[in-house]
XYZ file of C-alpha atoms in Angstrom:
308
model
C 19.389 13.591 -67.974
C 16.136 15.233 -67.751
C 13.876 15.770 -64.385
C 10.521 14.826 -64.279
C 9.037 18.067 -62.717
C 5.782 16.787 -62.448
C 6.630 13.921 -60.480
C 8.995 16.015 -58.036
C 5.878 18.576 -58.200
C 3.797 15.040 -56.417
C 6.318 14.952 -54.183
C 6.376 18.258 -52.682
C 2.788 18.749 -52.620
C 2.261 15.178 -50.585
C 5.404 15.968 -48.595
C 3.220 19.500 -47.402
C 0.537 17.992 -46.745
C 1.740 15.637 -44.396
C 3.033 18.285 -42.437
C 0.315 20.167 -42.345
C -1.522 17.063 -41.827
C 0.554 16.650 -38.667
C 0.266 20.010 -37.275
C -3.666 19.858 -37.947
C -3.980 16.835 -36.104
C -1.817 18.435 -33.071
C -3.863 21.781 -32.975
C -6.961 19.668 -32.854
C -5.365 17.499 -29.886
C -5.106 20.763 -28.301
C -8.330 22.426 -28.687
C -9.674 19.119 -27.634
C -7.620 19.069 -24.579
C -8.839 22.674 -23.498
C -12.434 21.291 -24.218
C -12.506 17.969 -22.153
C -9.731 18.729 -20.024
C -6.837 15.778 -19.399
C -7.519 12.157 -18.764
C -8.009 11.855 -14.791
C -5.471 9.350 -15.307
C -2.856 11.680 -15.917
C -0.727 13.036 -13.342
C 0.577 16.269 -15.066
C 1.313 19.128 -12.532
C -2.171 20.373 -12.657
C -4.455 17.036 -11.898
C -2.213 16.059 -9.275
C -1.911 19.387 -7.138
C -5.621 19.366 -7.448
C -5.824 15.996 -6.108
C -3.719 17.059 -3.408
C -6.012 19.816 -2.151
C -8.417 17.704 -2.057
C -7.319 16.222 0.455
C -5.503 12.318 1.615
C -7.977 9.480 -0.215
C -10.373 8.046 1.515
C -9.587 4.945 3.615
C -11.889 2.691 1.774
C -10.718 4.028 -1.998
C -10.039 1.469 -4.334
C -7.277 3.007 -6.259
C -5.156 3.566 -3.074
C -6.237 0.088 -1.978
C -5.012 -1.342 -4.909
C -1.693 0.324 -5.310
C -0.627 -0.555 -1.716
C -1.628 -4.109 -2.514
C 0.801 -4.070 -5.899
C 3.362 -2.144 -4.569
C 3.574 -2.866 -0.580
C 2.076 -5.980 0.291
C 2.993 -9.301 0.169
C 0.156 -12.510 0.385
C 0.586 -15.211 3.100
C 3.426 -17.880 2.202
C 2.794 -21.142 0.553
C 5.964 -22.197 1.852
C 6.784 -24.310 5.269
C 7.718 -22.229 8.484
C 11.398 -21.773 8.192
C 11.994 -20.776 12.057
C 15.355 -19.843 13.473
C 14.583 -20.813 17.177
C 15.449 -17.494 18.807
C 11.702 -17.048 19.813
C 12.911 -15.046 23.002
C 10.092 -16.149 25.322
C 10.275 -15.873 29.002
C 8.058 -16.120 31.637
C 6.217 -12.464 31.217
C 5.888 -13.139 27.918
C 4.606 -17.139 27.928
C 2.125 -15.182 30.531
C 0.826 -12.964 27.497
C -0.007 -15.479 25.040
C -1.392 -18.120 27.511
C -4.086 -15.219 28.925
C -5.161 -14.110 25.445
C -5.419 -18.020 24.249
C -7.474 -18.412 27.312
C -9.813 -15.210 26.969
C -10.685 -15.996 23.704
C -10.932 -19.827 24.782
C -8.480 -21.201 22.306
C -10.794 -19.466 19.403
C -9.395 -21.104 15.954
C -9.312 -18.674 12.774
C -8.631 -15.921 14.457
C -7.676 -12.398 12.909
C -4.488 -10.250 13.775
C -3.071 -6.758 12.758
C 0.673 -6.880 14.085
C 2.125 -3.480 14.289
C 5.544 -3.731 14.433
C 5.974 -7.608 13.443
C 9.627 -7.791 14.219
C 11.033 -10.573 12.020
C 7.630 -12.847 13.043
C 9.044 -15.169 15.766
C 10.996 -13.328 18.474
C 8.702 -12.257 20.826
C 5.818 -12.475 18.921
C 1.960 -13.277 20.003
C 0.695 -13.815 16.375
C 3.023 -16.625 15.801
C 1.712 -18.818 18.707
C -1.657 -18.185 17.750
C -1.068 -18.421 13.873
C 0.683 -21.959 14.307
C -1.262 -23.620 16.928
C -4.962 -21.738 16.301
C -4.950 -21.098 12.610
C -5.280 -17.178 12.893
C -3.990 -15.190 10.108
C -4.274 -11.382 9.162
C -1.758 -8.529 8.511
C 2.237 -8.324 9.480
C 3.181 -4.862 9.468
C 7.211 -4.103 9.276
C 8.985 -1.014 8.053
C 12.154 -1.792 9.019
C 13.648 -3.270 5.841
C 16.224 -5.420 7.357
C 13.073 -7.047 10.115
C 11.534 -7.127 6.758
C 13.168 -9.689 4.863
C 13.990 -11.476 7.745
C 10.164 -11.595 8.564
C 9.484 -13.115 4.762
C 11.775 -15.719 5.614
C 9.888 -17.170 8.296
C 6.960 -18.305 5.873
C 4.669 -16.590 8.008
C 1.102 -17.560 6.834
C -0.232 -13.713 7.115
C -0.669 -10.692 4.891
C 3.006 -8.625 4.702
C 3.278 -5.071 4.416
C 6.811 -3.155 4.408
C 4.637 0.263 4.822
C 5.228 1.540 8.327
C 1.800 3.511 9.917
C 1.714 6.925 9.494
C 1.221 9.087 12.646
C -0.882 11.427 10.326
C -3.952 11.238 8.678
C -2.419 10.845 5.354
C 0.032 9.290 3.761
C 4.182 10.396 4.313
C 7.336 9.369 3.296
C 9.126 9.699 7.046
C 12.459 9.079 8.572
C 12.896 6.094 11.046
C 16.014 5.110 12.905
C 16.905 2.431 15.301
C 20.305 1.877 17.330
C 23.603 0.887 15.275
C 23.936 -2.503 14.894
C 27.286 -3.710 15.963
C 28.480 -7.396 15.929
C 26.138 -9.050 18.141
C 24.129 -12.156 18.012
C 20.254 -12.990 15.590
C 18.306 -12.234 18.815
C 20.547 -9.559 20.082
C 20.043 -7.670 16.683
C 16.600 -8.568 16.349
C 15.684 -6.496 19.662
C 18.083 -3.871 18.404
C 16.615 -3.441 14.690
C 13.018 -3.926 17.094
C 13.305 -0.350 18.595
C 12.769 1.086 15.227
C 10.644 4.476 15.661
C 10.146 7.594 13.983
C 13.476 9.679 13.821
C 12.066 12.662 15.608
C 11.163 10.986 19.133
C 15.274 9.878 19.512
C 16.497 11.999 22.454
C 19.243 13.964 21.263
C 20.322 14.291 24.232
C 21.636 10.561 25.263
C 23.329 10.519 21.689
C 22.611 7.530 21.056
C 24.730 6.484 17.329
C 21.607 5.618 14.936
C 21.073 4.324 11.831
C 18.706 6.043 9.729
C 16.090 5.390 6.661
C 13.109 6.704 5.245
C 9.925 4.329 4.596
C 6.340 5.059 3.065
C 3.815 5.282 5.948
C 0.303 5.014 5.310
C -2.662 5.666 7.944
C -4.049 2.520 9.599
C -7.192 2.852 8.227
C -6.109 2.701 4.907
C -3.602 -0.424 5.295
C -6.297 -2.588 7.331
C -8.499 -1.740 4.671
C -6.482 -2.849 1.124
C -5.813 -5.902 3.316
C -9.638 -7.306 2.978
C -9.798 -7.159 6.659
C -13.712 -6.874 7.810
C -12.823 -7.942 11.508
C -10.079 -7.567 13.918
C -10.145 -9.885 16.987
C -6.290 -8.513 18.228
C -4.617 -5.471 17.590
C -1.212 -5.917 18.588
C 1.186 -2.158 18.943
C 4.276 -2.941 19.593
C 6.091 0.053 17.396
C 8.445 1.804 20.645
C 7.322 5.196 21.427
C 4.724 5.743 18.597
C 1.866 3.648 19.248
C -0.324 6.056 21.200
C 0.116 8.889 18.560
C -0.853 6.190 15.971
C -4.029 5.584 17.613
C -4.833 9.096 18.051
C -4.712 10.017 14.260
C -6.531 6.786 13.529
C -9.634 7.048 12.659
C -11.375 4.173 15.004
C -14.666 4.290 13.368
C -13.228 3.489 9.959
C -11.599 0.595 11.187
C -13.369 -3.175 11.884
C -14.292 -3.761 15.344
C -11.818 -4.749 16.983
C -12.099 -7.710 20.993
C -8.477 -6.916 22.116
C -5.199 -4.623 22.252
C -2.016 -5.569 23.114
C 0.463 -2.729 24.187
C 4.063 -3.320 24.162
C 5.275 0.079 26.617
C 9.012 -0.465 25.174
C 10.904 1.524 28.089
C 8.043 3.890 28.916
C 5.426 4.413 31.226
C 2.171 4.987 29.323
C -0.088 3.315 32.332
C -2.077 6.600 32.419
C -2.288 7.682 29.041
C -3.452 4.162 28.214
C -6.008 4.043 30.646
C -7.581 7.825 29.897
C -7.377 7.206 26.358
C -9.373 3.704 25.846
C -11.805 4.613 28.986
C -13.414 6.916 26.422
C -13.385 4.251 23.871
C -15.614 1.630 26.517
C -12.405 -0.316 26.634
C -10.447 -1.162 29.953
C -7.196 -2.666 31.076
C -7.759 -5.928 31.806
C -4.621 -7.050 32.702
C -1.083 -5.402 32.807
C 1.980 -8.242 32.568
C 5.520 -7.163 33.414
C 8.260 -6.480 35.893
C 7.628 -2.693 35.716
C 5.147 0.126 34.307
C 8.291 0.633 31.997
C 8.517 -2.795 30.740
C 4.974 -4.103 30.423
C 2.223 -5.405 28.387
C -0.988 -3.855 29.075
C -3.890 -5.877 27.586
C -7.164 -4.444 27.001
C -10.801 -5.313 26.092
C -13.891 -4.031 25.112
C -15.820 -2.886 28.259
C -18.987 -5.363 29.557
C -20.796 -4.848 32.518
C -21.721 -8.589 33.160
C -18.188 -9.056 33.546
C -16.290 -6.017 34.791
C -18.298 -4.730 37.462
């Protein structure tokens, strides 16, 4: 049987120059590459070390805004409350939501940032005055297990797993909180509550801990991808780390803000409180509790008319 030579000759010849085709249009990929540089959407070693030395994005940048809100926030719930009863409330504590209701004279609409939300309802300010007022704003919970608890509750707030970096940039950082042993919801609630950052544990009282890692992100930055253009309470209830938050936050980046609620969670911060916020015109105005130890300090912007 004879071979048509010609025809195989077709073949060869388009057969070559499809491969040169192919390396021509990869050479010209490159040159164009060395020309224009990469897409600043890529993230090859190069754009993203340069990124990095350019320092942490700025609070108010839209990209970082709208990554946290696809990756570590969660809207309000459509849902009913689903409440579990253990709200934990005791005198001191009645005493703390009846004096802000009354200083902001049973405002409706309200807006809250809730650092270290719990699982929303034990011991929590933002739930009276979310139910009964209408206020609504930002839950913020690292501590996975509080976490899904908290989305349970059908809080009707903003939800953000991203703990608050004590940095001015973002972190992955370790947390830990006491081992939970067989106890009861509220019991394990206040345990799983004393979540802080892994470093301020005292070795020394070796203490058995459970430990994870969670993506913290400056406060700025979170209040920010939340929409939030006003703060009327800032509530820190985070044990041990809320002062060091505040330091590295940058205050003039963040909405104005009528009221802070400090949670002192077994320590006495009465003076560090007080220096801190003098400098920032705000002032204790009341301090609830049975000890400096075991208190809520409340504080408010500074007015003359009404201070002095």
């Amino acid at each position: 049987m004879s071979v048509d030579k010609s025809r195989v000759n077709r073949c060869l010849s388009l057969t070559l120059l499809m491969i040169l085709g192919a390396f021509g249009v990869v050479f010209l990929l490159q040159i164009a590459i060395r020309i224009f540089g990469p897409a600043k959407s890529a993230c090859n070693k190069e754009v993203c070390l340069a990124k990095f030395l350019e320092g942490p994005p700025a609070f108010n940048n839209e990209a970082m805004a709208s990554y946290l809100r696809a990756t570590l926030f969660l809207p309000p719930a459509a849902s009913e409350y689903h409440l579990s009863g253990h709200a934990g409330d005791d005198e001191g504590f009645n005493g703390v939501v009846q004096f802000v209701k009354e200083y902001f004279k049973n405002k409706r609409g309200g807006v809250f940032v809730d650092l270290g939300a719990g699982d929303g309802e034990y011991r929590s300010v933002t739930l009276e005055l979310e139910k009964n007022l209408d206020w609504s704003g930002l839950l913020v919970e690292p501590n996975e297990r509080l976490y899904k608890k908290l989305l349970k509750k059908g809080r009707k707030a903003q939800v953000t797993k991203a703990c608050v970096s004590p940095f001015s940039y973002p972190a992955v950082l370790k947390l830990a909180h006491p081992k939970i042993k067989d106890e009861s919801e509220e019991k394990e609630v206040e345990q799983l509550g004393k979540t802080m950052l892994l470093q301020l544990w005292d070795k020394d009282k070796n203490t058995l801990l459970e430990e994870f890692e969670a993506q913290c992100v400056p406060l700025e930055n979170l209040v920010y991808a939340a929409g939030i253009t006003n703060i009327d309470l800032l509530v820190l209830d985070m044990s041990g780390s809320d002062l060091d938050i505040l330091l590295n936050t940058k205050l003039d980046q963040l909405p104005d803000f009528e009221m802070i609620l400090i949670n002192s969670n077994g320590v006495d911060i009465s003076k560090d409180v007080t220096g801190y916020f003098l400098e920032r015109n705000m002032i204790v105005k009341r301090m609830l509790g049975d000890s400096q130890n075991n208190a809520t300090y409340i504080l408010v912007k500074f007015d003359a008319r009404k201070d002095l």
